[in-house]
């Protein structure tokens, strides 16, 4: 059974107004059945960050299939990585008087106003995947999401193993490909990695260059090319997700270097394409972040709709993978 790692709950509700931004893609679908006993089908409004990565696509598919299986009516919107599109979508859901609103926030700040509107309308809000910073935690019911700080720590720990296995001696010059600026996973993964680095590797590890690649392959490729121009002696890459690592590999190869050997690579997510790259020796290790949150989300949606108390966190079983595990693990990758 999927669980998810440490986050808050507080009482919920959500308030009124709005219309969906024209530029945001909208993919609204209704599941056909109601939950039996003549009870009204739950209508869930869900605003997704976008479709920037393989992880995000798998997450969207999980939400859609789980809603259908639960018999919920799902109104789904793709914010195309723009906060203003998500705010417009949430206001549209408030105006439509959905039963519950869920969203994966693009960034951590700037949500108080729309969440107060939701609370005034008495519509519970559930955060998925990512957290927000708010002056009032009662504006949302709970967060179904990972402990990104711990993922950063795990990335540092697995890099220790990668370096030992490679027989690396001397300075560790790290390039960091950050996620979207202001997004919870970017902030917290960087924080966790640096915690371990500062505590235990102050003398031998150094992040020599760090920049956002927006969680995309194109971003990873472009930024890594710039890294290699300004810092050609980089010997480690820490990428906040697999897609940026895969993009970076293209630039590493274009520069005549061997990814996984000349530049050791650790990334986070565990999508299938990341495992393919790992099985080819191009990524050395991956910290898993499971995107299949749909079933847990639907359970939480029903609880908050029924006014039940929800858990302070929901945890997912996640693993760390080294290169020599990739071939065996690859056939089992569901995303």
mmCIF file of C-alpha atoms in Angstrom:
data_model
loop_
_atom_site.group_PDB
_atom_site.id
_atom_site.type_symbol
_atom_site.label_atom_id
_atom_site.label_comp_id
_atom_site.label_asym_id
_atom_site.label_seq_id
_atom_site.Cartn_x
_atom_site.Cartn_y
_atom_site.Cartn_z
ATOM 1 C CA UNK A 1 0.000 0.000 0.000
ATOM 2 C CA UNK A 2 1.332 3.391 -0.952
ATOM 3 C CA UNK A 3 2.093 5.828 1.838
ATOM 4 C CA UNK A 4 3.558 9.335 1.660
ATOM 5 C CA UNK A 5 6.135 11.148 3.762
ATOM 6 C CA UNK A 6 5.566 13.797 6.505
ATOM 7 C CA UNK A 7 3.277 16.732 6.071
ATOM 8 C CA UNK A 8 0.661 18.799 7.842
ATOM 9 C CA UNK A 9 -3.074 18.696 7.965
ATOM 10 C CA UNK A 10 -5.374 21.368 9.157
ATOM 11 C CA UNK A 11 -9.110 21.940 8.863
ATOM 12 C CA UNK A 12 -10.307 23.030 5.407
ATOM 13 C CA UNK A 13 -12.637 24.951 3.230
ATOM 14 C CA UNK A 14 -12.416 27.117 0.134
ATOM 15 C CA UNK A 15 -14.161 30.221 -1.364
ATOM 16 C CA UNK A 16 -15.811 31.718 -4.409
ATOM 17 C CA UNK A 17 -15.089 33.265 -7.809
ATOM 18 C CA UNK A 18 -13.452 33.139 -11.132
ATOM 19 C CA UNK A 19 -12.931 31.760 -14.581
ATOM 20 C CA UNK A 20 -10.303 29.494 -16.012
ATOM 21 C CA UNK A 21 -7.453 31.231 -17.867
ATOM 22 C CA UNK A 22 -7.845 30.788 -21.583
ATOM 23 C CA UNK A 23 -4.232 29.802 -22.033
ATOM 24 C CA UNK A 24 -4.439 26.906 -19.562
ATOM 25 C CA UNK A 25 -5.179 23.565 -21.160
ATOM 26 C CA UNK A 26 -8.355 22.016 -19.822
ATOM 27 C CA UNK A 27 -9.076 18.309 -19.883
ATOM 28 C CA UNK A 28 -12.279 17.697 -18.007
ATOM 29 C CA UNK A 29 -13.673 14.209 -17.739
ATOM 30 C CA UNK A 30 -16.450 12.693 -15.677
ATOM 31 C CA UNK A 31 -16.343 9.209 -14.299
ATOM 32 C CA UNK A 32 -19.594 7.427 -14.811
ATOM 33 C CA UNK A 33 -20.587 5.808 -11.534
ATOM 34 C CA UNK A 34 -21.593 7.239 -8.199
ATOM 35 C CA UNK A 35 -20.517 5.727 -4.925
ATOM 36 C CA UNK A 36 -23.612 3.621 -4.389
ATOM 37 C CA UNK A 37 -26.515 3.755 -1.983
ATOM 38 C CA UNK A 38 -27.983 6.680 -3.940
ATOM 39 C CA UNK A 39 -25.275 9.020 -2.674
ATOM 40 C CA UNK A 40 -24.177 11.899 -4.870
ATOM 41 C CA UNK A 41 -21.046 11.391 -6.963
ATOM 42 C CA UNK A 42 -18.102 13.424 -5.647
ATOM 43 C CA UNK A 43 -16.941 16.131 -8.039
ATOM 44 C CA UNK A 44 -13.212 16.826 -7.743
ATOM 45 C CA UNK A 45 -11.504 19.835 -9.306
ATOM 46 C CA UNK A 46 -7.811 19.100 -9.868
ATOM 47 C CA UNK A 47 -5.209 21.630 -11.060
ATOM 48 C CA UNK A 48 -1.961 20.063 -12.247
ATOM 49 C CA UNK A 49 1.354 21.939 -12.492
ATOM 50 C CA UNK A 50 1.809 20.981 -16.144
ATOM 51 C CA UNK A 51 3.373 18.187 -18.161
ATOM 52 C CA UNK A 52 7.020 19.170 -17.824
ATOM 53 C CA UNK A 53 8.414 15.706 -17.093
ATOM 54 C CA UNK A 54 7.838 11.981 -17.237
ATOM 55 C CA UNK A 55 7.093 12.061 -13.502
ATOM 56 C CA UNK A 56 4.364 14.672 -13.961
ATOM 57 C CA UNK A 57 2.733 12.749 -16.816
ATOM 58 C CA UNK A 58 2.651 9.605 -14.680
ATOM 59 C CA UNK A 59 1.193 11.599 -11.792
ATOM 60 C CA UNK A 60 -1.592 13.003 -14.000
ATOM 61 C CA UNK A 61 -2.409 9.546 -15.369
ATOM 62 C CA UNK A 62 -2.576 8.180 -11.823
ATOM 63 C CA UNK A 63 -5.004 10.898 -10.708
ATOM 64 C CA UNK A 64 -7.253 10.415 -13.753
ATOM 65 C CA UNK A 65 -7.386 6.627 -13.526
ATOM 66 C CA UNK A 66 -7.931 6.631 -9.758
ATOM 67 C CA UNK A 67 -10.771 9.154 -10.046
ATOM 68 C CA UNK A 68 -12.428 7.006 -12.700
ATOM 69 C CA UNK A 69 -12.049 3.875 -10.590
ATOM 70 C CA UNK A 70 -13.483 5.655 -7.538
ATOM 71 C CA UNK A 71 -16.479 6.828 -9.552
ATOM 72 C CA UNK A 72 -15.712 10.528 -9.061
ATOM 73 C CA UNK A 73 -16.434 13.280 -11.563
ATOM 74 C CA UNK A 74 -13.009 14.787 -12.302
ATOM 75 C CA UNK A 75 -12.466 18.296 -13.638
ATOM 76 C CA UNK A 76 -8.798 18.413 -14.636
ATOM 77 C CA UNK A 77 -6.741 21.422 -15.732
ATOM 78 C CA UNK A 78 -3.122 21.731 -16.870
ATOM 79 C CA UNK A 79 -1.586 25.007 -15.642
ATOM 80 C CA UNK A 80 1.369 24.850 -18.053
ATOM 81 C CA UNK A 81 3.682 25.693 -15.118
ATOM 82 C CA UNK A 82 2.032 29.079 -14.526
ATOM 83 C CA UNK A 83 0.707 30.012 -11.105
ATOM 84 C CA UNK A 84 -1.834 32.444 -12.555
ATOM 85 C CA UNK A 85 -3.396 29.575 -14.526
ATOM 86 C CA UNK A 86 -3.727 27.491 -11.359
ATOM 87 C CA UNK A 87 -5.350 30.352 -9.460
ATOM 88 C CA UNK A 88 -7.818 30.849 -12.314
ATOM 89 C CA UNK A 89 -8.571 27.121 -12.367
ATOM 90 C CA UNK A 90 -9.202 27.047 -8.615
ATOM 91 C CA UNK A 91 -11.545 30.036 -8.896
ATOM 92 C CA UNK A 92 -13.361 28.284 -11.720
ATOM 93 C CA UNK A 93 -13.817 25.199 -9.527
ATOM 94 C CA UNK A 94 -15.159 27.392 -6.720
ATOM 95 C CA UNK A 95 -17.651 28.991 -9.123
ATOM 96 C CA UNK A 96 -18.713 25.513 -10.297
ATOM 97 C CA UNK A 97 -19.258 24.469 -6.643
ATOM 98 C CA UNK A 98 -17.193 21.293 -6.845
ATOM 99 C CA UNK A 99 -17.088 19.142 -3.711
ATOM 100 C CA UNK A 100 -13.301 19.143 -3.236
ATOM 101 C CA UNK A 101 -10.385 20.990 -4.846
ATOM 102 C CA UNK A 102 -6.928 19.425 -5.147
ATOM 103 C CA UNK A 103 -3.841 20.927 -6.718
ATOM 104 C CA UNK A 104 -0.096 20.501 -6.999
ATOM 105 C CA UNK A 105 1.236 24.051 -6.554
ATOM 106 C CA UNK A 106 3.691 25.469 -9.090
ATOM 107 C CA UNK A 107 5.472 27.454 -6.354
ATOM 108 C CA UNK A 108 5.180 27.620 -2.563
ATOM 109 C CA UNK A 109 4.022 31.236 -2.080
ATOM 110 C CA UNK A 110 1.110 33.394 -3.247
ATOM 111 C CA UNK A 111 -1.878 31.174 -2.441
ATOM 112 C CA UNK A 112 -3.525 32.772 0.601
ATOM 113 C CA UNK A 113 -6.084 34.892 -1.265
ATOM 114 C CA UNK A 114 -7.525 32.116 -3.423
ATOM 115 C CA UNK A 115 -7.449 29.624 -0.539
ATOM 116 C CA UNK A 116 -9.447 32.073 1.577
ATOM 117 C CA UNK A 117 -12.000 32.268 -1.245
ATOM 118 C CA UNK A 118 -12.225 28.497 -1.178
ATOM 119 C CA UNK A 119 -12.623 28.423 2.583
ATOM 120 C CA UNK A 120 -15.442 30.986 2.408
ATOM 121 C CA UNK A 121 -17.198 28.708 -0.104
ATOM 122 C CA UNK A 122 -16.752 25.748 2.291
ATOM 123 C CA UNK A 123 -14.935 23.647 -0.309
ATOM 124 C CA UNK A 124 -12.108 21.538 1.158
ATOM 125 C CA UNK A 125 -8.682 21.868 -0.458
ATOM 126 C CA UNK A 126 -6.107 19.063 -0.606
ATOM 127 C CA UNK A 127 -2.505 19.713 -1.657
ATOM 128 C CA UNK A 128 -0.804 16.984 -3.677
ATOM 129 C CA UNK A 129 2.898 16.392 -4.275
ATOM 130 C CA UNK A 130 4.013 19.901 -3.251
ATOM 131 C CA UNK A 131 3.550 22.113 -0.197
ATOM 132 C CA UNK A 132 2.680 25.794 0.148
ATOM 133 C CA UNK A 133 3.689 28.509 2.608
ATOM 134 C CA UNK A 134 0.606 30.106 4.111
ATOM 135 C CA UNK A 135 -0.215 32.342 7.066
ATOM 136 C CA UNK A 136 -3.138 30.074 7.965
ATOM 137 C CA UNK A 137 -2.788 26.296 7.769
ATOM 138 C CA UNK A 138 -6.546 25.867 8.148
ATOM 139 C CA UNK A 139 -6.863 27.015 4.522
ATOM 140 C CA UNK A 140 -6.121 23.470 3.347
ATOM 141 C CA UNK A 141 -7.028 20.054 4.735
ATOM 142 C CA UNK A 142 -3.853 18.053 4.197
ATOM 143 C CA UNK A 143 -0.907 17.406 1.917
ATOM 144 C CA UNK A 144 -0.423 14.116 0.090
ATOM 145 C CA UNK A 145 3.250 14.415 -0.813
ATOM 146 C CA UNK A 146 6.862 13.393 -0.354
ATOM 147 C CA UNK A 147 9.551 14.593 2.030
ATOM 148 C CA UNK A 148 11.702 16.363 -0.550
ATOM 149 C CA UNK A 149 14.292 17.391 2.033
ATOM 150 C CA UNK A 150 14.860 13.740 2.867
ATOM 151 C CA UNK A 151 15.173 12.966 -0.850
ATOM 152 C CA UNK A 152 17.995 15.518 -1.021
ATOM 153 C CA UNK A 153 19.706 13.867 1.942
ATOM 154 C CA UNK A 154 19.314 10.460 0.308
ATOM 155 C CA UNK A 155 20.836 11.829 -2.904
ATOM 156 C CA UNK A 156 23.925 12.934 -0.953
ATOM 157 C CA UNK A 157 24.150 9.552 0.780
ATOM 158 C CA UNK A 158 23.906 7.632 -2.460
ATOM 159 C CA UNK A 159 26.533 9.921 -4.021
ATOM 160 C CA UNK A 160 28.892 8.761 -1.258
ATOM 161 C CA UNK A 161 28.352 5.184 -2.491
ATOM 162 C CA UNK A 162 28.770 6.195 -6.132
ATOM 163 C CA UNK A 163 32.074 7.938 -5.407
ATOM 164 C CA UNK A 164 33.345 4.947 -3.426
ATOM 165 C CA UNK A 165 32.359 2.514 -6.166
ATOM 166 C CA UNK A 166 34.057 4.669 -8.806
ATOM 167 C CA UNK A 167 37.213 4.827 -6.686
ATOM 168 C CA UNK A 168 37.107 8.608 -6.853
ATOM 169 C CA UNK A 169 39.930 10.425 -5.063
ATOM 170 C CA UNK A 170 40.323 14.149 -4.554
ATOM 171 C CA UNK A 171 37.979 17.104 -4.810
ATOM 172 C CA UNK A 172 34.328 16.540 -5.706
ATOM 173 C CA UNK A 173 33.221 19.399 -7.967
ATOM 174 C CA UNK A 174 29.449 19.286 -8.187
ATOM 175 C CA UNK A 175 27.116 20.880 -10.714
ATOM 176 C CA UNK A 176 23.532 21.131 -9.474
ATOM 177 C CA UNK A 177 20.572 21.258 -11.838
ATOM 178 C CA UNK A 178 17.793 22.774 -9.756
ATOM 179 C CA UNK A 179 14.070 22.373 -10.268
ATOM 180 C CA UNK A 180 11.698 25.267 -10.964
ATOM 181 C CA UNK A 181 12.612 28.339 -8.920
ATOM 182 C CA UNK A 182 10.304 28.698 -5.922
ATOM 183 C CA UNK A 183 8.906 25.144 -6.180
ATOM 184 C CA UNK A 184 8.936 23.021 -3.032
ATOM 185 C CA UNK A 185 10.945 20.110 -4.500
ATOM 186 C CA UNK A 186 13.637 22.475 -5.804
ATOM 187 C CA UNK A 187 13.984 24.277 -2.474
ATOM 188 C CA UNK A 188 13.857 21.196 -0.282
ATOM 189 C CA UNK A 189 15.972 18.794 -2.367
ATOM 190 C CA UNK A 190 18.748 21.400 -2.506
ATOM 191 C CA UNK A 191 18.417 21.948 1.252
ATOM 192 C CA UNK A 192 18.644 18.250 2.140
ATOM 193 C CA UNK A 193 21.642 17.639 -0.111
ATOM 194 C CA UNK A 194 23.485 20.629 1.329
ATOM 195 C CA UNK A 195 22.758 19.516 4.905
ATOM 196 C CA UNK A 196 24.708 16.298 4.387
ATOM 197 C CA UNK A 197 27.409 17.988 2.326
ATOM 198 C CA UNK A 198 28.047 20.707 4.915
ATOM 199 C CA UNK A 199 27.945 18.325 7.870
ATOM 200 C CA UNK A 200 30.168 15.589 6.498
ATOM 201 C CA UNK A 201 31.943 16.729 3.329
ATOM 202 C CA UNK A 202 32.830 20.353 3.955
ATOM 203 C CA UNK A 203 36.468 19.782 2.971
ATOM 204 C CA UNK A 204 36.088 17.664 -0.150
ATOM 205 C CA UNK A 205 32.676 18.409 -1.763
ATOM 206 C CA UNK A 206 31.824 21.726 -3.363
ATOM 207 C CA UNK A 207 28.862 22.835 -5.481
ATOM 208 C CA UNK A 208 30.758 24.894 -8.048
ATOM 209 C CA UNK A 209 27.739 25.853 -10.156
ATOM 210 C CA UNK A 210 23.965 25.648 -9.652
ATOM 211 C CA UNK A 211 21.064 26.808 -11.798
ATOM 212 C CA UNK A 212 17.461 25.939 -12.570
ATOM 213 C CA UNK A 213 16.620 23.696 -15.505
ATOM 214 C CA UNK A 214 12.868 23.972 -14.764
ATOM 215 C CA UNK A 215 12.528 20.195 -14.347
ATOM 216 C CA UNK A 216 12.637 19.779 -18.172
ATOM 217 C CA UNK A 217 14.950 17.874 -20.522
ATOM 218 C CA UNK A 218 15.427 20.938 -22.696
ATOM 219 C CA UNK A 219 16.343 22.979 -19.631
ATOM 220 C CA UNK A 220 18.774 20.334 -18.404
ATOM 221 C CA UNK A 221 20.471 20.166 -21.783
ATOM 222 C CA UNK A 222 20.811 23.928 -22.165
ATOM 223 C CA UNK A 223 22.017 24.624 -18.634
ATOM 224 C CA UNK A 224 24.482 21.715 -18.602
ATOM 225 C CA UNK A 225 26.039 22.979 -21.826
ATOM 226 C CA UNK A 226 26.624 26.332 -20.117
ATOM 227 C CA UNK A 227 27.999 24.593 -17.004
ATOM 228 C CA UNK A 228 30.571 22.718 -19.065
ATOM 229 C CA UNK A 229 31.724 25.916 -20.744
ATOM 230 C CA UNK A 230 32.201 27.785 -17.472
ATOM 231 C CA UNK A 231 33.367 24.827 -15.367
ATOM 232 C CA UNK A 232 34.912 22.134 -17.603
ATOM 233 C CA UNK A 233 36.386 20.301 -14.583
ATOM 234 C CA UNK A 234 32.964 19.335 -13.111
ATOM 235 C CA UNK A 235 33.094 15.667 -12.063
ATOM 236 C CA UNK A 236 29.636 15.195 -10.464
ATOM 237 C CA UNK A 237 26.128 16.223 -11.496
ATOM 238 C CA UNK A 238 23.259 16.311 -8.994
ATOM 239 C CA UNK A 239 19.997 16.759 -10.911
ATOM 240 C CA UNK A 240 16.747 17.441 -9.057
ATOM 241 C CA UNK A 241 14.913 15.146 -11.475
ATOM 242 C CA UNK A 242 15.587 12.489 -14.094
ATOM 243 C CA UNK A 243 14.396 14.553 -17.040
ATOM 244 C CA UNK A 244 16.999 17.266 -16.438
ATOM 245 C CA UNK A 245 19.655 14.569 -16.008
ATOM 246 C CA UNK A 246 18.669 13.011 -19.342
ATOM 247 C CA UNK A 247 18.897 16.405 -21.054
ATOM 248 C CA UNK A 248 22.266 17.039 -19.394
ATOM 249 C CA UNK A 249 23.593 13.710 -20.715
ATOM 250 C CA UNK A 250 23.159 15.004 -24.264
ATOM 251 C CA UNK A 251 25.352 18.031 -23.512
ATOM 252 C CA UNK A 252 27.942 15.929 -21.690
ATOM 253 C CA UNK A 253 28.243 13.632 -24.697
ATOM 254 C CA UNK A 254 28.359 16.584 -27.093
ATOM 255 C CA UNK A 255 31.320 17.896 -25.094
ATOM 256 C CA UNK A 256 33.173 14.614 -25.682
ATOM 257 C CA UNK A 257 32.782 13.352 -22.112
ATOM 258 C CA UNK A 258 31.273 10.097 -20.845
ATOM 259 C CA UNK A 259 28.234 10.499 -18.566
ATOM 260 C CA UNK A 260 28.419 8.103 -15.645
ATOM 261 C CA UNK A 261 32.230 7.943 -15.868
ATOM 262 C CA UNK A 262 33.850 11.311 -16.559
ATOM 263 C CA UNK A 263 30.910 12.964 -14.812
ATOM 264 C CA UNK A 264 29.124 10.899 -12.179
ATOM 265 C CA UNK A 265 25.364 11.536 -12.132
ATOM 266 C CA UNK A 266 22.822 11.255 -9.321
ATOM 267 C CA UNK A 267 19.198 12.246 -9.916
ATOM 268 C CA UNK A 268 15.779 12.001 -8.289
ATOM 269 C CA UNK A 269 12.440 10.520 -9.466
ATOM 270 C CA UNK A 270 12.910 7.046 -10.886
ATOM 271 C CA UNK A 271 10.956 7.346 -14.140
ATOM 272 C CA UNK A 272 11.426 4.647 -16.751
ATOM 273 C CA UNK A 273 13.646 6.760 -19.039
ATOM 274 C CA UNK A 274 15.908 7.428 -16.053
ATOM 275 C CA UNK A 275 16.241 3.684 -15.503
ATOM 276 C CA UNK A 276 17.030 3.192 -19.195
ATOM 277 C CA UNK A 277 19.847 5.750 -18.904
ATOM 278 C CA UNK A 278 21.030 4.042 -15.711
ATOM 279 C CA UNK A 279 21.024 0.620 -17.392
ATOM 280 C CA UNK A 280 23.192 2.142 -20.152
ATOM 281 C CA UNK A 281 25.699 3.355 -17.547
ATOM 282 C CA UNK A 282 24.896 7.035 -18.072
ATOM 283 C CA UNK A 283 23.244 7.732 -14.686
ATOM 284 C CA UNK A 284 24.966 6.264 -11.629
ATOM 285 C CA UNK A 285 22.146 6.360 -9.089
ATOM 286 C CA UNK A 286 18.534 7.478 -8.683
ATOM 287 C CA UNK A 287 16.540 8.384 -5.581
ATOM 288 C CA UNK A 288 12.941 7.320 -6.162
ATOM 289 C CA UNK A 289 9.988 9.716 -5.784
ATOM 290 C CA UNK A 290 6.815 7.798 -6.542
ATOM 291 C CA UNK A 291 4.279 9.721 -8.677
ATOM 292 C CA UNK A 292 1.383 7.274 -8.304
ATOM 293 C CA UNK A 293 -0.555 9.383 -5.811
ATOM 294 C CA UNK A 294 -4.004 8.910 -7.345
ATOM 295 C CA UNK A 295 -5.333 6.139 -5.067
ATOM 296 C CA UNK A 296 -4.240 7.902 -1.849
ATOM 297 C CA UNK A 297 -5.640 11.202 -3.104
ATOM 298 C CA UNK A 298 -9.072 9.675 -3.795
ATOM 299 C CA UNK A 299 -9.173 8.181 -0.291
ATOM 300 C CA UNK A 300 -8.342 11.567 1.224
ATOM 301 C CA UNK A 301 -10.879 13.369 -0.999
ATOM 302 C CA UNK A 302 -13.677 11.138 0.288
ATOM 303 C CA UNK A 303 -12.614 11.672 3.912
ATOM 304 C CA UNK A 304 -12.473 15.472 3.705
ATOM 305 C CA UNK A 305 -15.750 15.556 1.743
ATOM 306 C CA UNK A 306 -17.348 13.543 4.573
ATOM 307 C CA UNK A 307 -15.835 15.847 7.193
ATOM 308 C CA UNK A 308 -13.527 13.197 8.606
ATOM 309 C CA UNK A 309 -10.210 13.958 10.281
ATOM 310 C CA UNK A 310 -7.303 13.257 7.941
ATOM 311 C CA UNK A 311 -3.794 12.074 8.760
ATOM 312 C CA UNK A 312 -0.984 14.525 9.266
ATOM 313 C CA UNK A 313 0.946 12.810 6.469
ATOM 314 C CA UNK A 314 0.619 10.010 3.931
ATOM 315 C CA UNK A 315 3.841 8.267 3.079
ATOM 316 C CA UNK A 316 4.944 6.430 -0.027
ATOM 317 C CA UNK A 317 7.387 3.546 -0.078
ATOM 318 C CA UNK A 318 10.408 4.807 -1.997
ATOM 319 C CA UNK A 319 13.781 3.242 -2.759
ATOM 320 C CA UNK A 320 17.264 4.214 -3.872
ATOM 321 C CA UNK A 321 18.821 2.550 -6.905
ATOM 322 C CA UNK A 322 22.448 2.158 -7.978
ATOM 323 C CA UNK A 323 23.539 1.567 -11.549
ATOM 324 C CA UNK A 324 24.089 -2.162 -11.058
ATOM 325 C CA UNK A 325 20.438 -2.579 -9.993
ATOM 326 C CA UNK A 326 18.998 -0.865 -13.064
ATOM 327 C CA UNK A 327 18.739 -3.783 -15.481
ATOM 328 C CA UNK A 328 16.868 -5.925 -12.947
ATOM 329 C CA UNK A 329 14.584 -3.103 -11.850
ATOM 330 C CA UNK A 330 13.803 -1.681 -15.314
ATOM 331 C CA UNK A 331 11.160 -4.271 -16.364
ATOM 332 C CA UNK A 332 9.161 -3.419 -13.226
ATOM 333 C CA UNK A 333 9.048 0.324 -13.822
ATOM 334 C CA UNK A 334 5.391 1.296 -14.123
ATOM 335 C CA UNK A 335 6.112 4.937 -14.921
#
